[in-house]
Tab-separated table of C-alpha atoms and ligand atoms in Angstrom:
chain	number	residue	atom	x	y	z
A	1	UNK	CA	-0.175	-0.087	-0.157
A	2	UNK	CA	1.499	3.702	-0.977
A	3	UNK	CA	1.005	6.423	1.919
A	4	UNK	CA	-1.986	8.372	1.990
A	5	UNK	CA	-0.096	11.379	1.666
A	6	UNK	CA	1.342	10.458	-1.432
A	7	UNK	CA	0.962	10.507	-5.300
A	8	UNK	CA	3.860	9.405	-6.807
A	9	UNK	CA	3.989	9.666	-10.414
A	10	UNK	CA	7.611	8.822	-10.933
A	11	UNK	CA	7.680	4.724	-12.002
A	12	UNK	CA	9.410	5.314	-14.553
A	13	UNK	CA	11.755	6.240	-12.492
A	14	UNK	CA	11.040	2.994	-10.623
A	15	UNK	CA	9.201	1.237	-8.944
A	16	UNK	CA	7.697	-0.211	-5.648
A	17	UNK	CA	8.551	-4.548	-5.672
A	18	UNK	CA	5.582	-6.687	-5.896
A	19	UNK	CA	5.121	-8.132	-2.196
A	20	UNK	CA	4.805	-11.346	-3.870
A	21	UNK	CA	8.173	-10.718	-5.094
A	22	UNK	CA	9.282	-9.614	-1.838
A	23	UNK	CA	8.252	-12.104	-0.091
A	24	UNK	CA	9.255	-14.864	-2.632
A	25	UNK	CA	12.877	-13.225	-2.377
A	26	UNK	CA	13.466	-13.307	1.255
A	27	UNK	CA	11.981	-16.899	1.403
A	28	UNK	CA	14.047	-18.195	-1.600
A	29	UNK	CA	17.844	-16.469	0.295
A	30	UNK	CA	16.966	-18.762	3.766
A	31	UNK	CA	15.727	-21.679	1.756
A	32	UNK	CA	17.028	-21.965	-1.850
A	33	UNK	CA	20.796	-20.920	-0.847
A	34	UNK	CA	22.948	-23.232	-2.736
A	35	UNK	CA	25.398	-21.392	-5.599
A	36	UNK	CA	23.686	-22.920	-9.027
A	37	UNK	CA	26.907	-23.580	-10.200
A	38	UNK	CA	27.814	-27.080	-7.136
A	39	UNK	CA	27.272	-30.425	-8.389
A	40	UNK	CA	26.152	-30.828	-5.272
A	41	UNK	CA	21.679	-31.219	-3.676
A	42	UNK	CA	21.170	-27.399	-2.998
A	43	UNK	CA	23.815	-26.962	-6.141
A	44	UNK	CA	21.388	-28.410	-7.837
A	45	UNK	CA	17.264	-27.243	-6.487
A	46	UNK	CA	19.829	-23.700	-6.995
A	47	UNK	CA	20.300	-24.272	-11.162
A	48	UNK	CA	16.554	-25.865	-11.269
A	49	UNK	CA	15.360	-22.427	-10.077
A	50	UNK	CA	17.355	-20.978	-12.482
A	51	UNK	CA	16.297	-22.296	-15.642
A	52	UNK	CA	12.858	-22.510	-14.100
A	53	UNK	CA	12.618	-18.583	-14.179
A	54	UNK	CA	14.569	-18.293	-17.667
A	55	UNK	CA	11.397	-20.175	-18.630
A	56	UNK	CA	8.633	-18.419	-17.020
A	57	UNK	CA	10.596	-14.971	-18.421
A	58	UNK	CA	9.650	-16.926	-22.059
A	59	UNK	CA	7.059	-17.381	-21.225
A	60	UNK	CA	5.815	-13.804	-20.280
A	61	UNK	CA	7.780	-12.744	-23.095
A	62	UNK	CA	4.916	-14.746	-25.385
A	63	UNK	CA	9.229	-16.557	-26.324
A	64	UNK	CA	8.982	-20.118	-27.994
A	65	UNK	CA	12.095	-21.891	-28.404
A	66	UNK	CA	15.089	-20.083	-29.544
A	67	UNK	CA	15.605	-17.172	-27.165
A	68	UNK	CA	18.445	-17.149	-24.217
A	69	UNK	CA	18.159	-14.969	-21.330
A	70	UNK	CA	21.662	-13.247	-19.768
A	71	UNK	CA	20.761	-12.792	-16.393
A	72	UNK	CA	21.953	-8.962	-15.035
A	73	UNK	CA	21.923	-6.118	-13.194
A	74	UNK	CA	19.495	-4.088	-14.439
A	75	UNK	CA	18.946	-3.198	-17.555
A	76	UNK	CA	21.952	-0.719	-17.682
A	77	UNK	CA	24.390	-4.026	-18.087
A	78	UNK	CA	22.435	-5.651	-20.747
A	79	UNK	CA	22.055	-3.133	-23.471
A	80	UNK	CA	26.538	-2.507	-22.205
A	81	UNK	CA	26.722	-6.917	-23.020
A	82	UNK	CA	24.477	-6.913	-26.039
A	83	UNK	CA	26.461	-3.813	-28.216
A	84	UNK	CA	29.547	-3.942	-26.654
A	85	UNK	CA	29.425	-7.791	-27.029
A	86	UNK	CA	27.586	-7.508	-30.602
A	87	UNK	CA	30.087	-5.158	-31.761
A	88	UNK	CA	33.262	-6.604	-31.001
A	89	UNK	CA	33.193	-10.222	-31.621
A	90	UNK	CA	31.374	-9.523	-34.988
A	91	UNK	CA	33.215	-6.598	-35.881
A	92	UNK	CA	35.021	-8.756	-38.937
A	93	UNK	CA	32.549	-8.417	-40.826
A	94	UNK	CA	31.201	-5.304	-40.747
A	95	UNK	CA	31.759	-1.744	-38.164
A	96	UNK	CA	28.705	0.467	-38.969
A	97	UNK	CA	25.831	0.410	-36.124
A	98	UNK	CA	22.808	2.773	-35.730
A	99	UNK	CA	21.037	3.229	-33.424
A	100	UNK	CA	18.966	7.343	-32.656
A	101	UNK	CA	19.957	10.562	-30.598
A	102	UNK	CA	17.269	10.179	-27.754
A	103	UNK	CA	18.551	6.780	-26.997
A	104	UNK	CA	18.712	6.220	-22.794
A	105	UNK	CA	23.195	6.493	-21.656
A	106	UNK	CA	23.244	3.438	-21.366
A	107	UNK	CA	22.345	2.532	-24.750
A	108	UNK	CA	23.618	6.324	-26.037
A	109	UNK	CA	27.750	5.281	-24.326
A	110	UNK	CA	28.530	1.902	-25.656
A	111	UNK	CA	27.960	4.318	-28.965
A	112	UNK	CA	30.570	6.830	-27.841
A	113	UNK	CA	32.535	3.636	-26.567
A	114	UNK	CA	32.728	1.939	-29.549
A	115	UNK	CA	33.036	4.849	-32.215
A	116	UNK	CA	36.284	5.667	-30.058
A	117	UNK	CA	36.624	2.640	-30.695
A	118	UNK	CA	36.334	2.313	-35.630
A	119	UNK	CA	32.903	1.655	-35.295
A	120	UNK	CA	31.669	4.547	-37.314
A	121	UNK	CA	28.030	5.630	-36.047
A	122	UNK	CA	25.177	6.499	-37.116
A	123	UNK	CA	23.326	9.136	-34.553
A	124	UNK	CA	19.060	9.229	-36.628
A	125	UNK	CA	17.530	11.959	-35.024
A	126	UNK	CA	13.968	12.254	-34.525
A	127	UNK	CA	11.062	13.314	-35.852
A	128	UNK	CA	8.862	16.078	-34.492
A	129	UNK	CA	6.964	13.626	-31.543
A	130	UNK	CA	10.708	11.684	-30.951
A	131	UNK	CA	10.067	9.050	-33.174
A	132	UNK	CA	12.750	7.943	-36.120
A	133	UNK	CA	11.606	7.409	-39.598
A	134	UNK	CA	11.191	4.533	-41.400
A	135	UNK	CA	12.498	5.856	-44.111
A	136	UNK	CA	15.302	8.097	-42.545
A	137	UNK	CA	16.210	3.983	-40.486
A	138	UNK	CA	16.496	2.872	-45.214
A	139	UNK	CA	18.909	5.589	-46.178
A	140	UNK	CA	21.375	4.802	-42.980
A	141	UNK	CA	21.321	1.340	-43.537
A	142	UNK	CA	24.565	0.703	-45.588
A	143	UNK	CA	26.164	-3.449	-46.968
A	144	UNK	CA	28.766	-2.771	-43.425
A	145	UNK	CA	25.698	-2.922	-41.180
A	146	UNK	CA	25.478	-4.821	-38.215
A	147	UNK	CA	23.238	-4.208	-35.632
A	148	UNK	CA	20.749	-1.329	-35.140
A	149	UNK	CA	19.839	-0.294	-31.473
A	150	UNK	CA	16.424	2.144	-31.097
A	151	UNK	CA	14.152	2.278	-28.281
A	152	UNK	CA	10.455	-0.105	-28.045
A	153	UNK	CA	8.882	3.175	-25.739
A	154	UNK	CA	11.248	6.155	-24.768
A	155	UNK	CA	12.312	6.545	-21.169
A	156	UNK	CA	11.268	10.677	-20.650
A	157	UNK	CA	8.788	11.488	-23.356
A	158	UNK	CA	6.763	8.216	-24.073
A	159	UNK	CA	7.114	8.324	-27.712
A	160	UNK	CA	6.838	4.775	-29.394
A	161	UNK	CA	9.089	3.631	-32.084
A	162	UNK	CA	7.625	1.797	-34.995
A	163	UNK	CA	9.556	-1.753	-33.766
A	164	UNK	CA	7.087	-3.702	-36.663
A	165	UNK	CA	8.316	-1.262	-39.374
A	166	UNK	CA	12.018	-0.261	-38.041
A	167	UNK	CA	12.981	-4.572	-37.659
A	168	UNK	CA	11.678	-6.007	-41.113
A	169	UNK	CA	13.773	-2.581	-42.324
A	170	UNK	CA	17.370	-4.341	-40.765
A	171	UNK	CA	15.823	-7.504	-41.020
A	172	UNK	CA	16.603	-6.872	-45.389
A	173	UNK	CA	20.820	-7.068	-44.308
A	174	UNK	CA	21.991	-10.143	-42.979
A	175	UNK	CA	24.850	-9.442	-41.379
A	176	UNK	CA	22.433	-6.475	-39.164
A	177	UNK	CA	21.247	-7.888	-35.974
A	178	UNK	CA	18.012	-5.695	-34.688
A	179	UNK	CA	18.527	-4.629	-30.499
A	180	UNK	CA	16.256	-3.067	-28.614
A	181	UNK	CA	16.274	-0.662	-25.797
A	182	UNK	CA	12.755	-2.180	-24.301
A	183	UNK	CA	13.707	-1.082	-20.036
A	184	UNK	CA	9.721	1.249	-20.177
A	185	UNK	CA	8.079	-1.133	-23.112
A	186	UNK	CA	8.174	-4.522	-20.883
A	187	UNK	CA	4.984	-4.438	-18.830
A	188	UNK	CA	3.453	-1.740	-20.444
A	189	UNK	CA	3.005	-2.094	-23.865
A	190	UNK	CA	2.300	-4.612	-26.327
A	191	UNK	CA	5.580	-5.286	-28.009
A	192	UNK	CA	5.846	-7.821	-30.614
A	193	UNK	CA	8.869	-8.755	-28.916
A	194	UNK	CA	9.657	-11.898	-31.863
A	195	UNK	CA	10.223	-8.622	-33.974
A	196	UNK	CA	13.830	-8.063	-31.901
A	197	UNK	CA	16.896	-9.933	-31.176
A	198	UNK	CA	18.058	-8.754	-28.474
A	199	UNK	CA	16.243	-6.682	-25.584
A	200	UNK	CA	15.997	-5.684	-22.459
A	201	UNK	CA	14.501	-6.354	-18.503
A	202	UNK	CA	15.384	-4.121	-15.884
A	203	UNK	CA	13.767	-5.495	-12.934
A	204	UNK	CA	12.710	-1.814	-11.057
A	205	UNK	CA	10.504	-0.926	-13.470
A	206	UNK	CA	8.070	-3.625	-13.384
A	207	UNK	CA	8.275	-3.516	-9.545
A	208	UNK	CA	10.678	-6.344	-9.012
A	209	UNK	CA	13.268	-5.993	-6.888
A	210	UNK	CA	16.554	-3.851	-8.313
A	211	UNK	CA	19.751	-5.102	-9.185
A	212	UNK	CA	17.434	-7.541	-11.230
A	213	UNK	CA	17.314	-7.909	-14.989
A	214	UNK	CA	18.215	-9.567	-17.569
A	215	UNK	CA	19.046	-9.504	-21.430
A	216	UNK	CA	16.796	-11.590	-24.093
A	217	UNK	CA	18.769	-12.905	-27.229
A	218	UNK	CA	17.776	-15.201	-29.777
A	219	UNK	CA	20.320	-18.451	-29.177
A	220	UNK	CA	22.229	-18.704	-32.172
A	221	UNK	CA	23.144	-14.616	-31.280
A	222	UNK	CA	26.955	-15.225	-29.933
A	223	UNK	CA	28.788	-12.063	-27.665
A	224	UNK	CA	32.264	-11.336	-26.927
A	225	UNK	CA	32.040	-11.754	-22.990
A	226	UNK	CA	32.708	-8.833	-21.219
A	227	UNK	CA	32.763	-9.404	-17.337
A	228	UNK	CA	35.924	-11.985	-17.790
A	229	UNK	CA	35.330	-15.647	-14.095
A	230	UNK	CA	34.442	-19.012	-14.242
A	231	UNK	CA	32.268	-18.511	-17.197
A	232	UNK	CA	28.535	-18.534	-15.742
A	233	UNK	CA	25.537	-17.204	-17.913
A	234	UNK	CA	27.130	-18.897	-20.611
A	235	UNK	CA	30.602	-17.059	-20.807
A	236	UNK	CA	29.514	-14.247	-20.938
A	237	UNK	CA	28.977	-12.428	-17.488
A	238	UNK	CA	30.636	-14.471	-14.734
A	239	UNK	CA	30.457	-13.647	-11.174
A	240	UNK	CA	28.545	-16.272	-8.282
A	241	UNK	CA	24.042	-15.877	-10.542
A	242	UNK	CA	21.797	-14.451	-8.187
A	243	UNK	CA	19.284	-17.309	-7.929
A	244	UNK	CA	16.590	-15.915	-5.497
A	245	UNK	CA	16.927	-11.817	-8.223
A	246	UNK	CA	17.043	-13.985	-11.141
A	247	UNK	CA	13.296	-15.602	-10.211
A	248	UNK	CA	12.493	-12.287	-8.183
A	249	UNK	CA	12.647	-11.359	-11.607
A	250	UNK	CA	11.183	-13.356	-13.305
A	251	UNK	CA	7.525	-13.296	-10.793
A	252	UNK	CA	7.554	-9.596	-11.742
A	253	UNK	CA	7.745	-9.946	-14.867
A	254	UNK	CA	5.007	-12.809	-15.103
A	255	UNK	CA	2.715	-10.644	-12.057
A	256	UNK	CA	2.592	-7.558	-14.838
A	257	UNK	CA	2.354	-9.495	-18.318
A	258	UNK	CA	-0.029	-11.215	-17.372
A	259	UNK	CA	-2.783	-7.719	-16.165
A	260	UNK	CA	-0.808	-5.837	-18.823
A	261	UNK	CA	-3.607	-4.917	-20.711
A	262	UNK	CA	-6.419	-4.575	-17.748
A	263	UNK	CA	-3.583	-2.088	-16.688
A	264	UNK	CA	-3.032	-0.004	-20.172
A	265	UNK	CA	-6.740	0.042	-20.243
A	266	UNK	CA	-6.699	2.520	-16.652
A	267	UNK	CA	-3.453	3.454	-16.517
A	268	UNK	CA	-4.572	4.951	-20.180
A	269	UNK	CA	-7.554	6.223	-18.641
A	270	UNK	CA	-6.160	8.036	-16.122
A	271	UNK	CA	-3.162	9.549	-18.151
A	272	UNK	CA	-6.642	11.546	-20.627
A	273	UNK	CA	-7.500	12.693	-17.151
A	274	UNK	CA	-4.658	13.993	-15.348
A	275	UNK	CA	-4.122	15.469	-19.762
A	276	UNK	CA	-7.012	17.347	-19.182
A	277	UNK	CA	-6.241	19.029	-16.163
A	278	UNK	CA	-2.774	20.237	-17.354
A	279	UNK	CA	-3.064	20.681	-21.347
A	280	UNK	CA	-4.788	24.778	-20.862
A	281	UNK	CA	-2.157	25.012	-17.229
A	282	UNK	CA	-0.479	28.919	-19.220
A	283	UNK	CA	2.281	28.428	-19.291
A	284	UNK	CA	3.154	24.899	-19.745
A	285	UNK	CA	4.157	22.860	-23.394
A	286	UNK	CA	3.519	19.211	-23.657
A	287	UNK	CA	6.149	17.796	-25.137
A	288	UNK	CA	4.717	14.089	-25.179
A	289	UNK	CA	2.104	13.548	-28.045
A	290	UNK	CA	-1.462	11.262	-29.137
A	291	UNK	CA	0.624	8.445	-29.777
A	292	UNK	CA	3.552	8.816	-26.486
A	293	UNK	CA	2.959	5.542	-23.818
A	294	UNK	CA	0.113	6.476	-20.816
A	295	UNK	CA	1.729	5.493	-18.963
A	296	UNK	CA	4.196	8.751	-19.695
A	297	UNK	CA	3.180	12.611	-20.042
A	298	UNK	CA	6.551	14.954	-20.468
A	299	UNK	CA	5.755	18.601	-20.356
A	300	UNK	CA	7.762	22.321	-20.210
A	301	UNK	CA	7.460	25.231	-18.083
A	302	UNK	CA	7.458	27.977	-20.283
A	303	UNK	CA	7.600	30.385	-17.474
A	304	UNK	CA	8.874	28.599	-13.750
A	305	UNK	CA	11.870	26.321	-13.236
A	306	UNK	CA	10.700	23.164	-12.887
A	307	UNK	CA	13.407	22.120	-11.117
A	308	UNK	CA	11.305	24.811	-8.559
A	309	UNK	CA	7.832	23.138	-9.351
A	310	UNK	CA	9.515	20.148	-8.709
A	311	UNK	CA	10.602	20.309	-5.088
A	312	UNK	CA	7.255	22.308	-4.531
A	313	UNK	CA	4.932	19.774	-5.763
A	314	UNK	CA	7.533	16.964	-3.895
A	315	UNK	CA	7.226	19.200	0.061
A	316	UNK	CA	3.002	18.685	-0.689
A	317	UNK	CA	4.079	14.796	-1.876
A	318	UNK	CA	3.807	14.754	-4.579
A	319	UNK	CA	6.753	12.960	-6.160
A	320	UNK	CA	7.692	13.930	-10.781
A	321	UNK	CA	10.833	14.288	-13.130
A	322	UNK	CA	11.754	16.713	-13.986
A	323	UNK	CA	14.715	15.401	-17.104
A	324	UNK	CA	15.251	11.732	-16.219
A	325	UNK	CA	16.028	10.240	-12.493
A	326	UNK	CA	19.575	9.101	-15.025
A	327	UNK	CA	20.050	12.607	-15.248
A	328	UNK	CA	18.220	14.956	-13.516
A	329	UNK	CA	22.275	15.334	-10.714
A	330	UNK	CA	23.946	15.298	-13.965
A	331	UNK	CA	22.662	17.997	-15.950
A	332	UNK	CA	19.587	19.689	-16.194
A	333	UNK	CA	18.161	20.698	-20.081
A	334	UNK	CA	16.525	17.297	-21.415
A	335	UNK	CA	18.745	16.107	-24.784
A	336	UNK	CA	15.672	14.246	-25.534
A	337	UNK	CA	13.292	17.165	-25.639
A	338	UNK	CA	16.232	19.351	-27.689
A	339	UNK	CA	15.969	16.345	-29.806
A	340	UNK	CA	12.388	17.830	-31.039
A	341	UNK	CA	13.469	21.018	-31.946
A	342	UNK	CA	11.879	22.573	-28.888
A	343	UNK	CA	14.319	25.968	-27.954
A	344	UNK	CA	16.635	25.508	-24.901
A	345	UNK	CA	14.065	27.046	-22.013
A	346	UNK	CA	11.403	24.088	-23.525
A	347	UNK	CA	15.186	21.579	-22.610
A	348	UNK	CA	15.805	23.507	-19.613
A	349	UNK	CA	12.345	22.942	-17.407
A	350	UNK	CA	10.396	19.747	-18.576
A	351	UNK	CA	8.049	17.533	-15.780
A	352	UNK	CA	7.120	14.687	-15.935
A	353	UNK	CA	5.113	12.211	-14.867
A	354	UNK	CA	4.856	9.112	-15.473
A	355	UNK	CA	2.309	6.687	-13.983
A	356	UNK	CA	1.686	3.399	-12.357
A	357	UNK	CA	-1.486	1.116	-10.736
A	358	UNK	CA	-0.994	2.461	-7.449
A	359	UNK	CA	-2.510	6.155	-8.952
A	360	UNK	CA	-5.495	7.100	-9.772
A	361	UNK	CA	-8.497	9.598	-10.972
A	362	UNK	CA	-8.335	11.478	-7.969
A	363	UNK	CA	-4.500	11.789	-7.995
A	364	UNK	CA	-5.095	13.909	-10.642
A	365	UNK	CA	-7.771	16.320	-9.662
A	366	UNK	CA	-5.184	16.964	-6.175
A	367	UNK	CA	-2.278	17.137	-8.884
A	368	UNK	CA	-3.716	19.891	-10.367
A	369	UNK	CA	-4.678	21.877	-7.854
A	370	UNK	CA	-1.114	21.805	-5.864
A	371	UNK	CA	0.802	22.035	-9.194
A	372	UNK	CA	-2.069	25.737	-9.794
A	373	UNK	CA	-1.123	26.764	-7.079
A	374	UNK	CA	1.915	25.882	-7.544
A	375	UNK	CA	1.742	28.122	-10.830
A	376	UNK	CA	0.420	30.962	-9.207
A	377	UNK	CA	3.295	31.465	-6.526
A	378	UNK	CA	6.054	31.125	-7.094
A	379	UNK	CA	8.372	33.532	-8.413
B	401	LIG	C1	14.236	3.154	-21.613
B	401	LIG	C2	16.036	2.968	-19.819
B	401	LIG	N1	16.991	2.209	-20.481
B	401	LIG	C3	17.777	1.488	-19.482
B	401	LIG	C4	17.408	2.245	-18.691
B	401	LIG	C5	18.621	1.758	-17.168
B	401	LIG	O1	17.701	0.713	-15.997
B	401	LIG	P1	18.180	0.329	-15.169
B	401	LIG	O2	18.376	1.361	-14.173
B	401	LIG	O3	17.801	-0.564	-14.246
B	401	LIG	O4	20.178	-0.361	-15.202
B	401	LIG	C6	16.420	2.932	-17.773
B	401	LIG	C7	16.172	4.007	-16.730
B	401	LIG	O5	16.127	4.564	-16.130
B	401	LIG	C8	15.761	3.851	-18.657
B	401	LIG	O6	14.581	4.417	-18.640
């Protein structure tokens, strides 16, 4: 249960773990504590839980045979493993790779690193809706392209790429694979994961535990290992496998995927209520569009400082975000909103509301009342 005096509107930053997930984790830590690499009974028991967690993840995503799961600490590590691991392994096939200019830093920084290693990178610009125009991808593809990484749902503004069209374009080039940072759509938007060669899950974004996550990839794809040691996780990520965390990830995914359609409908209604309250407030300019994910509503303030408004909202127990949680301490400007062609003032003053199952219609009314008060009272 959430605290009755607070309204949490920052689900894209992190979510409260499901009770079932926490109790599964604590029970497993005290009972199933064997090392899944040990060959004695406790180890074999742990390994069987680990294998079941892998199967359960693929089942929750409706993926039949042909995929494997590599457990990681979250989406950042999974994106790094997929992008850098793939490029280093297959650089003899070609050295051109493609991404977009609004990806999460855990993708963008991998491309910048690979650029330093000699890869040629195309950073596709997004259109005014924050999505990659498939014809732009088509123009950028070459016979040397080995990897394309384009996110499903943007974490700041909720814009959603057309994965079906994009994947079709990539797969017309036999040497190229399609990776997608699906962190913000798993458990929320209905994605056909079979369109993708590699994609990622972050546990704490789907009411799971921080420190849990995975990379899902086609069986036949080989990656260069990133962590050296005992060879766990298919030789890609050495280190004793945290079996309870892996099972907690499978559990949260199972719970959230089972109610994905009902929740999508509920969140869409809540989103609309917030939108109705906000859209006509003087000094508000929307950055999310009608085609964005309903889970995220992003706008800029034209006359006030977003950081001041975020702090004032926090003082009355309403938690929202200005730019993304990962960026907000480093820089006060949103490169995603700037990429939409918006002014510096707008990019510096963004507010993101991100919804979850603990929100309701009344939250929109309370938010609007407090937000209007703050907008009137602060300079
Ligand atoms: C789109 C996107 N990708 C990757 C990440 C990183 O996820 P994690 O915290 O699991 O490393 C985030 C987290 O904000 C995200 O929103």
